[in-house]
Amino acid sequence: MRPNRILLSTALVVVALVIQVSVLSRLHLPGAVPDLLLLTVLGLAMVYGHVGGALVGFGAGLLADIAPPADHAAGRYALVLCVIGYLAGLIKPETGRVKSATGPMAVVVAAAIGSTLLYAGVGALVGDTAARHVGLGGLLLTAAVYDLLLAPFVVPGIMWLARRAENDPLAESGSAAKKTDFSSGWLSSGTGLSIGGRRGALGSLKAKARTRATRVGRIKGVKRL
């Protein structure tokens, strides 16, 4: 990953994890807890793509595994977010911008349900059966609802920051110059006139207008006499 991506992703993940542990986990909501870390990974993955999303998800999950008060095996949530980040990055638009909120909202719901199922499945493999006692159905429903309600306030901002960090002034100026060259070439090919020919035609039109103005002035002068 690029240095700017690493710095931005690290800062956003750390802030999301601190808010997750210190605020959201203490709300004592029924069922699941709003997963701000998951939404951060989704926002970055939909801009960076599947490779960047997998790397960000693995790093974010590993921090969550070792951050107190973690009570599960290290690497469990890292695997979950790595898979979620990879899958979310596969739907990245070509321009990095989304035209409608329907797609990202569907991704949020699918990620909330998928991460809960994957987390419970990995836990079952290592002997953690806490999901069975809590009720997997209630966890899935509340996780989807909480993340869907929180997503409009998190995912667009994360994607905007990621796109803003990707902008390079040199690259923008180069792309603008290419766009200008392309538009001028398109005009000349579409009309069959070159730029020089068009300038000559404009010059001749101006000369004709001046001649007509001179003639009108002479006629008016004769009438006055």
Short mmCIF file of N, CA and C in Angstrom, two decimals, residues 50-208:
data_model
loop_
_atom_site.label_atom_id
_atom_site.label_comp_id
_atom_site.label_asym_id
_atom_site.label_seq_id
_atom_site.Cartn_x
_atom_site.Cartn_y
_atom_site.Cartn_z
N HIS A 50 -10.01 -4.50 -3.53
CA HIS A 50 -10.03 -5.74 -2.74
C HIS A 50 -8.71 -6.01 -2.02
N VAL A 51 -7.58 -5.67 -2.65
CA VAL A 51 -6.29 -5.91 -1.98
C VAL A 51 -6.12 -4.96 -0.80
N GLY A 52 -6.35 -3.66 -1.04
CA GLY A 52 -6.26 -2.70 0.04
C GLY A 52 -7.28 -2.97 1.13
N GLY A 53 -8.48 -3.38 0.73
CA GLY A 53 -9.51 -3.70 1.73
C GLY A 53 -9.13 -4.88 2.60
N ALA A 54 -8.52 -5.88 2.00
CA ALA A 54 -8.09 -7.05 2.78
C ALA A 54 -6.99 -6.68 3.77
N LEU A 55 -6.04 -5.86 3.32
CA LEU A 55 -4.94 -5.45 4.21
C LEU A 55 -5.45 -4.57 5.35
N VAL A 56 -6.32 -3.62 5.02
CA VAL A 56 -6.87 -2.76 6.06
C VAL A 56 -7.71 -3.58 7.04
N GLY A 57 -8.52 -4.50 6.51
CA GLY A 57 -9.34 -5.33 7.38
C GLY A 57 -8.52 -6.21 8.30
N PHE A 58 -7.45 -6.78 7.78
CA PHE A 58 -6.60 -7.62 8.63
C PHE A 58 -5.95 -6.80 9.74
N GLY A 59 -5.41 -5.63 9.39
CA GLY A 59 -4.78 -4.79 10.41
C GLY A 59 -5.77 -4.31 11.45
N ALA A 60 -6.98 -3.88 11.00
CA ALA A 60 -7.98 -3.40 11.94
C ALA A 60 -8.46 -4.53 12.85
N GLY A 61 -8.67 -5.70 12.28
CA GLY A 61 -9.11 -6.83 13.10
C GLY A 61 -8.05 -7.28 14.10
N LEU A 62 -6.78 -7.22 13.69
CA LEU A 62 -5.71 -7.61 14.60
C LEU A 62 -5.61 -6.63 15.78
N LEU A 63 -5.79 -5.33 15.52
CA LEU A 63 -5.81 -4.36 16.62
C LEU A 63 -6.97 -4.62 17.56
N ALA A 64 -8.14 -4.96 17.00
CA ALA A 64 -9.30 -5.27 17.84
C ALA A 64 -9.08 -6.54 18.64
N ASP A 65 -8.31 -7.49 18.10
CA ASP A 65 -8.06 -8.75 18.82
C ASP A 65 -7.18 -8.55 20.05
N ILE A 66 -6.23 -7.60 19.96
CA ILE A 66 -5.28 -7.41 21.07
C ILE A 66 -5.65 -6.24 21.97
N ALA A 67 -6.63 -5.43 21.56
CA ALA A 67 -7.02 -4.28 22.37
C ALA A 67 -7.92 -4.74 23.51
N PRO A 68 -7.68 -4.26 24.72
CA PRO A 68 -8.58 -4.63 25.83
C PRO A 68 -9.93 -3.96 25.66
N PRO A 69 -11.00 -4.58 26.09
CA PRO A 69 -11.09 -5.84 26.84
C PRO A 69 -11.40 -7.05 25.95
N ALA A 70 -10.55 -7.36 24.99
CA ALA A 70 -10.77 -8.49 24.08
C ALA A 70 -10.78 -9.79 24.88
N ASP A 71 -11.80 -10.63 24.61
CA ASP A 71 -11.94 -11.89 25.34
C ASP A 71 -11.97 -13.08 24.39
N HIS A 72 -11.37 -12.93 23.21
CA HIS A 72 -11.36 -14.02 22.24
C HIS A 72 -9.93 -14.25 21.75
N ALA A 73 -9.76 -15.31 20.98
CA ALA A 73 -8.42 -15.67 20.50
C ALA A 73 -7.92 -14.63 19.51
N ALA A 74 -6.65 -14.29 19.60
CA ALA A 74 -6.04 -13.32 18.70
C ALA A 74 -6.05 -13.85 17.27
N GLY A 75 -6.44 -13.03 16.34
CA GLY A 75 -6.52 -13.40 14.94
C GLY A 75 -7.91 -13.75 14.48
N ARG A 76 -8.83 -13.90 15.40
CA ARG A 76 -10.19 -14.29 15.03
C ARG A 76 -10.91 -13.18 14.28
N TYR A 77 -10.91 -11.98 14.85
CA TYR A 77 -11.57 -10.86 14.17
C TYR A 77 -10.74 -10.35 13.00
N ALA A 78 -9.42 -10.57 13.05
CA ALA A 78 -8.57 -10.19 11.91
C ALA A 78 -8.95 -10.99 10.67
N LEU A 79 -9.23 -12.27 10.85
CA LEU A 79 -9.67 -13.10 9.72
C LEU A 79 -11.01 -12.63 9.19
N VAL A 80 -11.92 -12.29 10.10
CA VAL A 80 -13.26 -11.86 9.69
C VAL A 80 -13.19 -10.58 8.87
N LEU A 81 -12.49 -9.57 9.38
CA LEU A 81 -12.43 -8.29 8.68
C LEU A 81 -11.57 -8.37 7.42
N CYS A 82 -10.61 -9.27 7.39
CA CYS A 82 -9.82 -9.45 6.17
C CYS A 82 -10.71 -9.97 5.03
N VAL A 83 -11.55 -10.94 5.34
CA VAL A 83 -12.46 -11.48 4.33
C VAL A 83 -13.50 -10.44 3.92
N ILE A 84 -14.06 -9.73 4.90
CA ILE A 84 -15.07 -8.71 4.61
C ILE A 84 -14.47 -7.58 3.76
N GLY A 85 -13.26 -7.14 4.12
CA GLY A 85 -12.61 -6.07 3.35
C GLY A 85 -12.31 -6.49 1.92
N TYR A 86 -11.91 -7.74 1.75
CA TYR A 86 -11.63 -8.24 0.40
C TYR A 86 -12.90 -8.26 -0.44
N LEU A 87 -13.98 -8.80 0.11
CA LEU A 87 -15.23 -8.90 -0.63
C LEU A 87 -15.82 -7.52 -0.92
N ALA A 88 -15.73 -6.59 0.04
CA ALA A 88 -16.26 -5.25 -0.18
C ALA A 88 -15.45 -4.51 -1.24
N GLY A 89 -14.14 -4.78 -1.31
CA GLY A 89 -13.31 -4.13 -2.31
C GLY A 89 -13.59 -4.59 -3.73
N LEU A 90 -14.23 -5.76 -3.87
CA LEU A 90 -14.53 -6.27 -5.21
C LEU A 90 -15.61 -5.45 -5.92
N ILE A 91 -16.42 -4.71 -5.16
CA ILE A 91 -17.48 -3.92 -5.77
C ILE A 91 -17.07 -2.47 -5.93
N LYS A 92 -15.78 -2.19 -5.81
CA LYS A 92 -15.30 -0.81 -5.94
C LYS A 92 -15.62 -0.28 -7.33
N PRO A 93 -16.23 0.92 -7.45
CA PRO A 93 -16.48 1.51 -8.76
C PRO A 93 -15.17 1.89 -9.44
N GLU A 94 -15.20 2.01 -10.75
CA GLU A 94 -13.99 2.34 -11.50
C GLU A 94 -13.45 3.72 -11.11
N THR A 95 -14.33 4.67 -10.86
CA THR A 95 -13.91 6.02 -10.49
C THR A 95 -13.74 6.20 -8.99
N GLY A 96 -14.06 5.17 -8.21
CA GLY A 96 -13.98 5.29 -6.76
C GLY A 96 -15.14 6.04 -6.15
N ARG A 97 -16.12 6.44 -6.97
CA ARG A 97 -17.28 7.18 -6.49
C ARG A 97 -18.54 6.38 -6.75
N VAL A 98 -19.47 6.43 -5.81
CA VAL A 98 -20.73 5.73 -5.96
C VAL A 98 -21.81 6.74 -6.32
N LYS A 99 -22.71 6.35 -7.23
CA LYS A 99 -23.76 7.24 -7.71
C LYS A 99 -25.03 7.14 -6.87
N SER A 100 -25.19 6.05 -6.13
CA SER A 100 -26.39 5.85 -5.34
C SER A 100 -26.01 5.23 -4.00
N ALA A 101 -26.84 5.50 -2.99
CA ALA A 101 -26.57 4.96 -1.66
C ALA A 101 -27.13 3.55 -1.49
N THR A 102 -27.87 3.07 -2.48
CA THR A 102 -28.47 1.75 -2.35
C THR A 102 -27.41 0.66 -2.29
N GLY A 103 -26.42 0.73 -3.16
CA GLY A 103 -25.37 -0.28 -3.17
C GLY A 103 -24.58 -0.33 -1.88
N PRO A 104 -24.04 0.81 -1.39
CA PRO A 104 -23.31 0.78 -0.12
C PRO A 104 -24.15 0.32 1.06
N MET A 105 -25.44 0.69 1.11
CA MET A 105 -26.28 0.24 2.20
C MET A 105 -26.49 -1.27 2.16
N ALA A 106 -26.64 -1.81 0.96
CA ALA A 106 -26.75 -3.26 0.83
C ALA A 106 -25.46 -3.95 1.26
N VAL A 107 -24.34 -3.33 0.94
CA VAL A 107 -23.05 -3.89 1.36
C VAL A 107 -22.93 -3.87 2.87
N VAL A 108 -23.41 -2.81 3.51
CA VAL A 108 -23.35 -2.71 4.97
C VAL A 108 -24.17 -3.82 5.62
N VAL A 109 -25.38 -4.03 5.13
CA VAL A 109 -26.23 -5.08 5.70
C VAL A 109 -25.59 -6.46 5.50
N ALA A 110 -25.10 -6.70 4.28
CA ALA A 110 -24.47 -8.00 4.01
C ALA A 110 -23.21 -8.19 4.86
N ALA A 111 -22.44 -7.12 5.04
CA ALA A 111 -21.22 -7.22 5.83
C ALA A 111 -21.54 -7.44 7.30
N ALA A 112 -22.58 -6.78 7.83
CA ALA A 112 -22.96 -6.97 9.23
C ALA A 112 -23.39 -8.41 9.49
N ILE A 113 -24.21 -8.94 8.59
CA ILE A 113 -24.67 -10.32 8.76
C ILE A 113 -23.53 -11.30 8.52
N GLY A 114 -22.75 -11.06 7.46
CA GLY A 114 -21.66 -11.97 7.14
C GLY A 114 -20.58 -11.99 8.20
N SER A 115 -20.22 -10.82 8.74
CA SER A 115 -19.19 -10.79 9.78
C SER A 115 -19.65 -11.49 11.05
N THR A 116 -20.93 -11.34 11.39
CA THR A 116 -21.46 -12.01 12.58
C THR A 116 -21.45 -13.53 12.40
N LEU A 117 -21.88 -13.98 11.22
CA LEU A 117 -21.88 -15.43 10.96
C LEU A 117 -20.46 -15.98 10.92
N LEU A 118 -19.56 -15.25 10.27
CA LEU A 118 -18.18 -15.72 10.17
C LEU A 118 -17.50 -15.73 11.52
N TYR A 119 -17.76 -14.70 12.34
CA TYR A 119 -17.19 -14.65 13.68
C TYR A 119 -17.69 -15.81 14.53
N ALA A 120 -19.00 -16.09 14.44
CA ALA A 120 -19.56 -17.22 15.20
C ALA A 120 -19.03 -18.54 14.68
N GLY A 121 -18.85 -18.66 13.35
CA GLY A 121 -18.34 -19.89 12.79
C GLY A 121 -16.90 -20.17 13.21
N VAL A 122 -16.06 -19.12 13.16
CA VAL A 122 -14.68 -19.29 13.61
C VAL A 122 -14.64 -19.61 15.10
N GLY A 123 -15.53 -18.99 15.86
CA GLY A 123 -15.59 -19.29 17.30
C GLY A 123 -15.99 -20.74 17.56
N ALA A 124 -16.92 -21.25 16.75
CA ALA A 124 -17.31 -22.65 16.93
C ALA A 124 -16.16 -23.60 16.63
N LEU A 125 -15.30 -23.22 15.70
CA LEU A 125 -14.15 -24.08 15.38
C LEU A 125 -13.13 -24.12 16.52
N VAL A 126 -13.02 -23.03 17.27
CA VAL A 126 -12.04 -22.99 18.37
C VAL A 126 -12.69 -23.26 19.72
N GLY A 127 -13.97 -23.67 19.70
CA GLY A 127 -14.63 -24.07 20.94
C GLY A 127 -15.38 -22.97 21.66
N ASP A 128 -15.60 -21.82 21.03
CA ASP A 128 -16.34 -20.72 21.64
C ASP A 128 -17.79 -20.82 21.21
N THR A 129 -18.67 -21.14 22.15
CA THR A 129 -20.10 -21.32 21.84
C THR A 129 -20.95 -20.21 22.45
N ALA A 130 -20.37 -19.04 22.65
CA ALA A 130 -21.11 -17.94 23.28
C ALA A 130 -22.27 -17.48 22.40
N ALA A 131 -22.10 -17.56 21.09
CA ALA A 131 -23.16 -17.10 20.18
C ALA A 131 -24.42 -17.94 20.33
N ARG A 132 -24.28 -19.20 20.66
CA ARG A 132 -25.46 -20.04 20.83
C ARG A 132 -26.27 -19.62 22.05
N HIS A 133 -25.59 -19.24 23.11
CA HIS A 133 -26.29 -18.85 24.33
C HIS A 133 -26.94 -17.48 24.19
N VAL A 134 -26.31 -16.58 23.49
CA VAL A 134 -26.88 -15.25 23.31
C VAL A 134 -28.06 -15.28 22.35
N GLY A 135 -27.98 -16.11 21.32
CA GLY A 135 -29.02 -16.16 20.29
C GLY A 135 -28.54 -15.57 19.00
N LEU A 136 -28.20 -16.43 18.03
CA LEU A 136 -27.60 -15.96 16.79
C LEU A 136 -28.57 -15.12 15.98
N GLY A 137 -29.85 -15.48 16.00
CA GLY A 137 -30.84 -14.72 15.24
C GLY A 137 -30.95 -13.28 15.70
N GLY A 138 -30.99 -13.09 17.02
CA GLY A 138 -31.05 -11.73 17.55
C GLY A 138 -29.80 -10.93 17.25
N LEU A 139 -28.65 -11.59 17.28
CA LEU A 139 -27.40 -10.91 16.96
C LEU A 139 -27.38 -10.44 15.51
N LEU A 140 -27.85 -11.30 14.61
CA LEU A 140 -27.85 -10.94 13.19
C LEU A 140 -28.77 -9.75 12.93
N LEU A 141 -29.95 -9.77 13.54
CA LEU A 141 -30.92 -8.70 13.31
C LEU A 141 -30.43 -7.38 13.87
N THR A 142 -29.98 -7.40 15.11
CA THR A 142 -29.54 -6.15 15.73
C THR A 142 -28.26 -5.62 15.10
N ALA A 143 -27.36 -6.51 14.69
CA ALA A 143 -26.12 -6.05 14.03
C ALA A 143 -26.44 -5.35 12.72
N ALA A 144 -27.35 -5.92 11.94
CA ALA A 144 -27.72 -5.30 10.67
C ALA A 144 -28.41 -3.95 10.89
N VAL A 145 -29.30 -3.87 11.88
CA VAL A 145 -30.04 -2.63 12.13
C VAL A 145 -29.11 -1.54 12.65
N TYR A 146 -28.27 -1.87 13.62
CA TYR A 146 -27.38 -0.87 14.20
C TYR A 146 -26.37 -0.34 13.18
N ASP A 147 -25.78 -1.25 12.43
CA ASP A 147 -24.79 -0.82 11.43
C ASP A 147 -25.44 -0.03 10.30
N LEU A 148 -26.66 -0.41 9.94
CA LEU A 148 -27.36 0.33 8.88
C LEU A 148 -27.72 1.74 9.33
N LEU A 149 -28.07 1.90 10.60
CA LEU A 149 -28.39 3.23 11.11
C LEU A 149 -27.13 4.09 11.26
N LEU A 150 -26.01 3.49 11.57
CA LEU A 150 -24.77 4.23 11.78
C LEU A 150 -24.04 4.51 10.47
N ALA A 151 -24.28 3.70 9.45
CA ALA A 151 -23.52 3.78 8.20
C ALA A 151 -23.61 5.14 7.51
N PRO A 152 -24.79 5.78 7.39
CA PRO A 152 -24.83 7.08 6.68
C PRO A 152 -23.97 8.15 7.31
N PHE A 153 -23.66 8.03 8.58
CA PHE A 153 -22.84 9.02 9.26
C PHE A 153 -21.35 8.68 9.23
N VAL A 154 -21.00 7.49 8.75
CA VAL A 154 -19.61 7.04 8.80
C VAL A 154 -19.05 6.74 7.42
N VAL A 155 -19.71 5.88 6.66
CA VAL A 155 -19.16 5.40 5.39
C VAL A 155 -18.93 6.52 4.38
N PRO A 156 -19.87 7.44 4.14
CA PRO A 156 -19.58 8.51 3.17
C PRO A 156 -18.39 9.37 3.57
N GLY A 157 -18.26 9.67 4.86
CA GLY A 157 -17.12 10.47 5.31
C GLY A 157 -15.80 9.74 5.15
N ILE A 158 -15.80 8.45 5.43
CA ILE A 158 -14.58 7.65 5.26
C ILE A 158 -14.18 7.60 3.79
N MET A 159 -15.14 7.39 2.91
CA MET A 159 -14.84 7.33 1.49
C MET A 159 -14.36 8.69 0.97
N TRP A 160 -14.93 9.77 1.47
CA TRP A 160 -14.50 11.11 1.04
C TRP A 160 -13.07 11.37 1.47
N LEU A 161 -12.71 11.01 2.70
CA LEU A 161 -11.35 11.20 3.18
C LEU A 161 -10.37 10.35 2.37
N ALA A 162 -10.76 9.12 2.06
CA ALA A 162 -9.88 8.24 1.29
C ALA A 162 -9.66 8.77 -0.11
N ARG A 163 -10.71 9.27 -0.76
CA ARG A 163 -10.55 9.84 -2.10
C ARG A 163 -9.74 11.12 -2.05
N ARG A 164 -9.94 11.92 -1.01
CA ARG A 164 -9.20 13.18 -0.88
C ARG A 164 -7.70 12.90 -0.71
N ALA A 165 -7.36 11.88 0.05
CA ALA A 165 -5.95 11.54 0.24
C ALA A 165 -5.33 10.96 -1.02
N GLU A 166 -6.15 10.43 -1.93
CA GLU A 166 -5.64 9.85 -3.17
C GLU A 166 -5.32 10.92 -4.20
N ASN A 167 -5.88 12.12 -4.08
CA ASN A 167 -5.69 13.18 -5.08
C ASN A 167 -4.26 13.67 -5.07
N ASP A 168 -3.68 13.79 -6.28
CA ASP A 168 -2.31 14.28 -6.47
C ASP A 168 -2.36 15.49 -7.39
N PRO A 169 -1.90 16.69 -6.94
CA PRO A 169 -1.98 17.88 -7.80
C PRO A 169 -1.29 17.70 -9.14
N LEU A 170 -0.13 17.02 -9.16
CA LEU A 170 0.57 16.80 -10.42
C LEU A 170 -0.23 15.91 -11.34
N ALA A 171 -0.82 14.87 -10.76
CA ALA A 171 -1.63 13.97 -11.58
C ALA A 171 -2.86 14.67 -12.10
N GLU A 172 -3.45 15.56 -11.27
CA GLU A 172 -4.65 16.27 -11.70
C GLU A 172 -4.34 17.22 -12.85
N SER A 173 -3.19 17.93 -12.77
CA SER A 173 -2.83 18.84 -13.85
C SER A 173 -2.54 18.08 -15.12
N GLY A 174 -1.88 16.93 -15.00
CA GLY A 174 -1.61 16.12 -16.18
C GLY A 174 -2.88 15.59 -16.82
N SER A 175 -3.82 15.16 -15.98
CA SER A 175 -5.08 14.66 -16.53
C SER A 175 -5.89 15.77 -17.16
N ALA A 176 -5.81 16.99 -16.58
CA ALA A 176 -6.53 18.12 -17.18
C ALA A 176 -5.96 18.48 -18.54
N ALA A 177 -4.61 18.42 -18.66
CA ALA A 177 -4.01 18.70 -19.97
C ALA A 177 -4.40 17.66 -21.00
N LYS A 178 -4.43 16.41 -20.58
CA LYS A 178 -4.85 15.35 -21.51
C LYS A 178 -6.30 15.54 -21.94
N LYS A 179 -7.12 15.95 -20.99
CA LYS A 179 -8.53 16.17 -21.31
C LYS A 179 -8.69 17.30 -22.32
N THR A 180 -7.89 18.38 -22.17
CA THR A 180 -7.95 19.49 -23.10
C THR A 180 -7.52 19.06 -24.49
N ASP A 181 -6.41 18.30 -24.56
CA ASP A 181 -5.94 17.82 -25.85
C ASP A 181 -6.99 16.92 -26.50
N PHE A 182 -7.62 16.07 -25.70
CA PHE A 182 -8.61 15.17 -26.25
C PHE A 182 -9.81 15.93 -26.78
N SER A 183 -10.25 16.97 -26.03
CA SER A 183 -11.43 17.72 -26.48
C SER A 183 -11.14 18.49 -27.75
N SER A 184 -9.94 19.07 -27.85
CA SER A 184 -9.61 19.80 -29.08
C SER A 184 -9.50 18.86 -30.26
N GLY A 185 -8.93 17.68 -30.04
CA GLY A 185 -8.85 16.69 -31.11
C GLY A 185 -10.22 16.20 -31.53
N TRP A 186 -11.11 16.03 -30.52
CA TRP A 186 -12.46 15.59 -30.84
C TRP A 186 -13.19 16.63 -31.67
N LEU A 187 -13.01 17.93 -31.34
CA LEU A 187 -13.66 18.99 -32.10
C LEU A 187 -13.16 19.03 -33.54
N SER A 188 -11.85 18.90 -33.69
CA SER A 188 -11.31 18.97 -35.05
C SER A 188 -11.71 17.78 -35.88
N SER A 189 -11.76 16.59 -35.26
CA SER A 189 -12.15 15.40 -36.02
C SER A 189 -13.64 15.38 -36.30
N GLY A 190 -14.44 15.96 -35.39
CA GLY A 190 -15.88 15.93 -35.58
C GLY A 190 -16.35 16.93 -36.62
N THR A 191 -15.66 18.08 -36.75
CA THR A 191 -16.10 19.10 -37.69
C THR A 191 -15.35 19.06 -39.01
N GLY A 192 -14.21 18.37 -39.05
CA GLY A 192 -13.41 18.31 -40.26
C GLY A 192 -12.56 19.55 -40.45
N LEU A 193 -12.46 20.45 -39.45
CA LEU A 193 -11.69 21.67 -39.53
C LEU A 193 -10.56 21.63 -38.52
N SER A 194 -9.42 22.11 -38.92
CA SER A 194 -8.30 22.20 -37.99
C SER A 194 -8.41 23.48 -37.20
N ILE A 195 -7.59 23.58 -36.12
CA ILE A 195 -7.65 24.78 -35.29
C ILE A 195 -7.23 26.01 -36.08
N GLY A 196 -6.18 25.89 -36.89
CA GLY A 196 -5.72 27.01 -37.71
C GLY A 196 -6.75 27.42 -38.72
N GLY A 197 -7.43 26.45 -39.35
CA GLY A 197 -8.46 26.77 -40.33
C GLY A 197 -9.61 27.52 -39.69
N ARG A 198 -9.96 27.11 -38.46
CA ARG A 198 -11.05 27.79 -37.77
C ARG A 198 -10.67 29.22 -37.44
N ARG A 199 -9.40 29.43 -37.03
CA ARG A 199 -8.96 30.80 -36.74
C ARG A 199 -8.98 31.66 -38.00
N GLY A 200 -8.56 31.09 -39.17
CA GLY A 200 -8.60 31.83 -40.42
C GLY A 200 -10.01 32.20 -40.81
N ALA A 201 -10.95 31.30 -40.59
CA ALA A 201 -12.35 31.59 -40.91
C ALA A 201 -12.89 32.71 -40.04
N LEU A 202 -12.53 32.68 -38.76
CA LEU A 202 -12.97 33.76 -37.88
C LEU A 202 -12.38 35.10 -38.31
N GLY A 203 -11.10 35.09 -38.75
CA GLY A 203 -10.48 36.33 -39.21
C GLY A 203 -11.16 36.89 -40.43
N SER A 204 -11.52 36.03 -41.36
CA SER A 204 -12.20 36.50 -42.57
C SER A 204 -13.57 37.06 -42.25
N LEU A 205 -14.28 36.45 -41.30
CA LEU A 205 -15.58 36.97 -40.90
C LEU A 205 -15.46 38.36 -40.29
N LYS A 206 -14.41 38.55 -39.46
CA LYS A 206 -14.20 39.87 -38.86
C LYS A 206 -13.89 40.91 -39.94
N ALA A 207 -13.10 40.54 -40.94
CA ALA A 207 -12.76 41.47 -42.02
C ALA A 207 -14.01 41.87 -42.80
N LYS A 208 -14.87 40.89 -43.08
CA LYS A 208 -16.11 41.21 -43.80
C LYS A 208 -16.98 42.15 -42.98
#
